[in-house]
PDB file of C-alpha atoms in Angstrom:
ATOM      1  CA  MET A   1     -27.545   6.872 -21.079  1.00 55.00           C
ATOM      2  CA  GLU A   2     -24.506   7.057 -17.549  1.00 72.00           C
ATOM      3  CA  ALA A   3     -23.125  10.527 -16.946  1.00 92.00           C
ATOM      4  CA  PHE A   4     -19.469  10.579 -18.225  1.00 91.00           C
ATOM      5  CA  GLU A   5     -18.441  11.872 -14.175  1.00 89.00           C
ATOM      6  CA  GLU A   6     -20.658   7.888 -13.273  1.00 92.00           C
ATOM      7  CA  ARG A   7     -18.269   6.011 -16.141  1.00 92.00           C
ATOM      8  CA  PHE A   8     -15.225   8.040 -15.189  1.00 91.00           C
ATOM      9  CA  PHE A   9     -14.967   7.267 -11.918  1.00 91.00           C
ATOM     10  CA  HIS A  10     -17.195   4.144 -11.743  1.00 92.00           C
ATOM     11  CA  GLN A  11     -13.763   2.974 -14.765  1.00 93.00           C
ATOM     12  CA  LEU A  12     -11.208   4.430 -11.679  1.00 93.00           C
ATOM     13  CA  ALA A  13     -12.416   2.182  -9.078  1.00 93.00           C
ATOM     14  CA  PHE A  14     -12.180  -0.796 -11.034  1.00 95.00           C
ATOM     15  CA  ALA A  15      -8.706  -0.323 -12.589  1.00 94.00           C
ATOM     16  CA  CYS A  16      -8.464   0.361  -9.414  1.00 92.00           C
ATOM     17  CA  SER A  17      -9.530  -3.001  -7.731  1.00 94.00           C
ATOM     18  CA  GLU A  18      -9.061  -5.161 -10.304  1.00 95.00           C
ATOM     19  CA  ALA A  19      -5.445  -3.972 -10.202  1.00 94.00           C
ATOM     20  CA  LYS A  20      -4.616  -4.209  -6.323  1.00 92.00           C
ATOM     21  CA  GLN A  21      -6.753  -7.841  -7.021  1.00 94.00           C
ATOM     22  CA  THR A  22      -4.435  -8.795  -9.865  1.00 95.00           C
ATOM     23  CA  PHE A  23      -1.481  -7.887  -8.277  1.00 95.00           C
ATOM     24  CA  THR A  24      -2.034  -9.277  -5.567  1.00 94.00           C
ATOM     25  CA  GLN A  25      -2.789 -12.939  -7.275  1.00 95.00           C
ATOM     26  CA  GLN A  26       0.257 -12.655  -9.248  1.00 94.00           C
ATOM     27  CA  LEU A  27       2.506 -12.361  -5.481  1.00 95.00           C
ATOM     28  CA  GLY A  28       0.584 -15.080  -4.386  1.00 94.00           C
ATOM     29  CA  MET A  29       0.462 -13.125  -1.244  1.00 95.00           C
ATOM     30  CA  SER A  30      -2.593 -11.379   0.624  1.00 94.00           C
ATOM     31  CA  GLN A  31      -2.600  -7.366   0.009  1.00 94.00           C
ATOM     32  CA  ALA A  32      -2.219  -6.654   3.984  1.00 95.00           C
ATOM     33  CA  ARG A  33       1.202  -8.790   3.905  1.00 96.00           C
ATOM     34  CA  TRP A  34       3.178  -7.078   1.068  1.00 96.00           C
ATOM     35  CA  GLN A  35       1.583  -4.193   2.410  1.00 96.00           C
ATOM     36  CA  LEU A  36       3.079  -4.596   5.716  1.00 97.00           C
ATOM     37  CA  LEU A  37       6.376  -5.803   4.118  1.00 97.00           C
ATOM     38  CA  ILE A  38       6.640  -2.461   1.970  1.00 97.00           C
ATOM     39  CA  LEU A  39       6.220   0.228   5.081  1.00 97.00           C
ATOM     40  CA  LEU A  40       8.816  -1.829   7.282  1.00 98.00           C
ATOM     41  CA  ASP A  41      11.003  -1.480   4.087  1.00 97.00           C
ATOM     42  CA  SER A  42       9.800   2.160   4.140  1.00 96.00           C
ATOM     43  CA  HIS A  43       9.755   3.554   6.902  1.00 96.00           C
ATOM     44  CA  GLY A  44      12.489   0.961   8.945  1.00 95.00           C
ATOM     45  CA  GLU A  45      11.602   0.251  12.789  1.00 96.00           C
ATOM     46  CA  MET A  46       7.713   0.580  13.208  1.00 96.00           C
ATOM     47  CA  SER A  47       5.804  -0.075  16.902  1.00 94.00           C
ATOM     48  CA  HIS A  48       2.359  -2.745  16.430  1.00 91.00           C
ATOM     49  CA  ALA A  49       0.265   1.057  16.480  1.00 91.00           C
ATOM     50  CA  ALA A  50       2.568   2.556  14.063  1.00 94.00           C
ATOM     51  CA  LEU A  51       0.957  -0.560  11.746  1.00 96.00           C
ATOM     52  CA  GLN A  52      -1.956  -0.561  12.748  1.00 94.00           C
ATOM     53  CA  GLN A  53      -2.938   2.834  11.900  1.00 94.00           C
ATOM     54  CA  GLN A  54      -0.775   3.055   9.024  1.00 94.00           C
ATOM     55  CA  LEU A  55      -2.037   0.343   7.485  1.00 95.00           C
ATOM     56  CA  SER A  56      -6.518   0.930   8.684  1.00 93.00           C
ATOM     57  CA  LEU A  57      -6.206  -2.739  10.393  1.00 94.00           C
ATOM     58  CA  ASP A  58      -7.531  -3.940  13.816  1.00 94.00           C
ATOM     59  CA  GLY A  59      -4.861  -4.864  16.494  1.00 92.00           C
ATOM     60  CA  ALA A  60      -5.696  -8.647  15.941  1.00 95.00           C
ATOM     61  CA  THR A  61      -5.006  -8.803  12.400  1.00 96.00           C
ATOM     62  CA  ILE A  62      -1.717  -6.980  12.447  1.00 96.00           C
ATOM     63  CA  THR A  63      -0.463  -9.165  15.618  1.00 95.00           C
ATOM     64  CA  ARG A  64      -1.627 -12.230  14.022  1.00 96.00           C
ATOM     65  CA  LEU A  65       0.282 -10.518  10.674  1.00 97.00           C
ATOM     66  CA  VAL A  66       3.983 -10.105  12.709  1.00 97.00           C
ATOM     67  CA  LYS A  67       3.848 -13.713  14.437  1.00 96.00           C
ATOM     68  CA  GLN A  68       3.311 -15.240  10.765  1.00 97.00           C
ATOM     69  CA  PHE A  69       6.146 -13.233  10.032  1.00 97.00           C
ATOM     70  CA  GLU A  70       8.413 -13.086  12.570  1.00 97.00           C
ATOM     71  CA  ALA A  71       7.755 -17.003  12.397  1.00 97.00           C
ATOM     72  CA  GLU A  72       8.925 -16.926   8.828  1.00 97.00           C
ATOM     73  CA  GLY A  73      11.663 -15.466   9.666  1.00 97.00           C
ATOM     74  CA  SER A  74      11.136 -11.720   7.475  1.00 98.00           C
ATOM     75  CA  VAL A  75      10.567  -9.824  10.645  1.00 98.00           C
ATOM     76  CA  SER A  76      12.209  -9.601  13.926  1.00 97.00           C
ATOM     77  CA  ARG A  77      10.389  -7.863  16.937  1.00 95.00           C
ATOM     78  CA  ARG A  78      11.567  -6.026  20.494  1.00 94.00           C
ATOM     79  CA  LEU A  79      10.325  -4.279  23.226  1.00 92.00           C
ATOM     80  CA  ASP A  80      10.852  -0.641  23.211  1.00 89.00           C
ATOM     81  CA  PRO A  81      13.486   0.769  25.509  1.00 90.00           C
ATOM     82  CA  GLN A  82      11.717   4.114  26.141  1.00 90.00           C
ATOM     83  CA  ASN A  83       8.660   1.850  26.714  1.00 89.00           C
ATOM     84  CA  ASN A  84       8.566  -1.096  27.399  1.00 86.00           C
ATOM     85  CA  ARG A  85       5.119  -1.569  26.618  1.00 87.00           C
ATOM     86  CA  TYR A  86       5.632  -1.066  23.335  1.00 88.00           C
ATOM     87  CA  THR A  87       6.476  -3.739  20.730  1.00 90.00           C
ATOM     88  CA  LEU A  88       9.001  -2.625  18.091  1.00 96.00           C
ATOM     89  CA  ILE A  89       8.853  -4.543  14.245  1.00 97.00           C
ATOM     90  CA  SER A  90      11.503  -4.674  11.993  1.00 97.00           C
ATOM     91  CA  LEU A  91      12.668  -6.434   8.992  1.00 98.00           C
ATOM     92  CA  THR A  92      15.599  -8.925   9.055  1.00 98.00           C
ATOM     93  CA  PRO A  93      17.766  -9.971   5.878  1.00 98.00           C
ATOM     94  CA  SER A  94      14.600 -11.841   4.557  1.00 97.00           C
ATOM     95  CA  GLY A  95      11.948  -9.696   4.433  1.00 97.00           C
ATOM     96  CA  HIS A  96      14.782  -6.573   3.091  1.00 98.00           C
ATOM     97  CA  GLU A  97      14.885  -9.560   0.300  1.00 98.00           C
ATOM     98  CA  ILE A  98      11.122 -10.315   0.243  1.00 97.00           C
ATOM     99  CA  THR A  99      10.148  -6.564  -0.468  1.00 97.00           C
ATOM    100  CA  ALA A 100      12.927  -6.309  -3.258  1.00 98.00           C
ATOM    101  CA  ASP A 101      11.185  -9.137  -4.802  1.00 97.00           C
ATOM    102  CA  ILE A 102       7.659  -7.759  -4.599  1.00 97.00           C
ATOM    103  CA  ARG A 103       9.132  -4.114  -5.609  1.00 97.00           C
ATOM    104  CA  ALA A 104      10.790  -6.144  -8.791  1.00 97.00           C
ATOM    105  CA  SER A 105       7.515  -7.667  -9.326  1.00 96.00           C
ATOM    106  CA  HIS A 106       4.940  -4.388  -9.094  1.00 96.00           C
ATOM    107  CA  ARG A 107       7.778  -3.005 -11.349  1.00 96.00           C
ATOM    108  CA  THR A 108       6.911  -5.627 -14.071  1.00 96.00           C
ATOM    109  CA  PHE A 109       3.431  -5.820 -13.432  1.00 96.00           C
ATOM    110  CA  ALA A 110       3.331  -1.749 -13.648  1.00 95.00           C
ATOM    111  CA  ALA A 111       4.698  -2.219 -17.314  1.00 95.00           C
ATOM    112  CA  GLN A 112       2.709  -4.739 -18.374  1.00 95.00           C
ATOM    113  CA  LEU A 113      -0.513  -2.517 -17.212  1.00 94.00           C
ATOM    114  CA  LEU A 114       1.152   0.416 -19.010  1.00 95.00           C
ATOM    115  CA  GLY A 115       2.209  -1.961 -22.641  1.00 94.00           C
ATOM    116  CA  GLY A 116       0.336  -0.345 -25.425  1.00 95.00           C
ATOM    117  CA  ILE A 117      -0.805   3.508 -23.909  1.00 96.00           C
ATOM    118  CA  PRO A 118       2.198   5.910 -25.427  1.00 97.00           C
ATOM    119  CA  ARG A 119       4.324   8.124 -22.755  1.00 96.00           C
ATOM    120  CA  GLU A 120       2.007  11.196 -23.553  1.00 97.00           C
ATOM    121  CA  GLU A 121      -0.857   9.580 -22.943  1.00 97.00           C
ATOM    122  CA  GLN A 122       0.312   8.161 -19.188  1.00 96.00           C
ATOM    123  CA  GLU A 123       1.442  11.582 -18.657  1.00 96.00           C
ATOM    124  CA  ALA A 124      -1.596  12.986 -19.212  1.00 96.00           C
ATOM    125  CA  VAL A 125      -3.529  10.428 -16.977  1.00 94.00           C
ATOM    126  CA  LEU A 126      -1.134  11.062 -13.883  1.00 94.00           C
ATOM    127  CA  ARG A 127      -1.922  14.821 -13.896  1.00 96.00           C
ATOM    128  CA  VAL A 128      -5.596  14.184 -14.094  1.00 94.00           C
ATOM    129  CA  LEU A 129      -4.772  12.221 -11.367  1.00 93.00           C
ATOM    130  CA  GLU A 130      -2.877  14.210  -9.754  1.00 95.00           C
ATOM    131  CA  GLN A 131      -5.310  16.894  -9.555  1.00 94.00           C
ATOM    132  CA  LEU A 132      -8.476  14.574  -8.795  1.00 92.00           C
ATOM    133  CA  ARG A 133      -5.598  13.785  -5.205  1.00 90.00           C
ATOM    134  CA  SER A 134      -5.268  17.502  -4.948  1.00 93.00           C
ATOM    135  CA  ASN A 135      -9.128  18.257  -5.549  1.00 92.00           C
ATOM    136  CA  MET A 136     -10.105  15.235  -2.719  1.00 89.00           C
ATOM    137  CA  ARG A 137      -7.249  16.923  -0.297  1.00 89.00           C
ATOM    138  CA  LEU A 138      -8.909  20.344   0.150  1.00 90.00           C
ATOM    139  CA  HIS A 139     -12.346  18.764   1.283  1.00 86.00           C
ATOM    140  CA  LYS A 140     -10.926  16.170   3.282  1.00 79.00           C
ATOM    141  CA  PRO A 141     -11.921  16.565   7.325  1.00 76.00           C
ATOM    142  CA  GLU A 142      -8.464  17.573   8.819  1.00 68.00           C
ATOM    143  CA  GLY A 143      -6.443  14.349  10.350  1.00 59.00           C
ATOM    144  CA  ASP A 144      -7.959  11.902   7.692  1.00 56.00           C
ATOM    145  CA  GLU A 145      -5.110  11.020   5.698  1.00 56.00           C
ATOM    146  CA  GLN A 146      -5.059   7.864   4.333  1.00 55.00           C
ATOM    147  CA  PRO A 147      -1.056   6.696   3.102  1.00 55.00           C
ATOM    148  CA  SER A 148      -0.522   5.040   0.196  1.00 59.00           C
ATOM    149  CA  VAL A 149       1.306   1.459   0.845  1.00 63.00           C
ATOM    150  CA  LEU A 150       2.489   0.554  -2.889  1.00 62.00           C
ATOM    151  CA  PRO A 151       6.110  -1.278  -3.857  1.00 68.00           C
TER     152      PRO A 151
END
């Protein structure tokens, strides 16, 4: 029989994975696409390099996504006036509308996932997850932080 700890982490990993996959399918947009838009919406104008670092994606993927979004009118690019070797990317008004829709979809999705779970149980799980993350930070090498990009 599987040890409790193994079951716990197995369920946690699959719940996270399934939630991301289901939300991405409902949105009809890849995770990399919606995360890039949400990151720009949250942080404002960012360099190509900062997007690459924050999203843990290679430069070619960031370039491809930014070009697609620019062609769709969701983002704009400009040279960094302080260093023209860098490109700065920001959302257009259309991009802000898309991120508002993503955030609204995420709120609806979260409410559906939490349906039928009493508030006190939700709060207990949240406390456990916060403690897990705190414990992980204690054992993580310095500078190895992974940002969360959620709507």
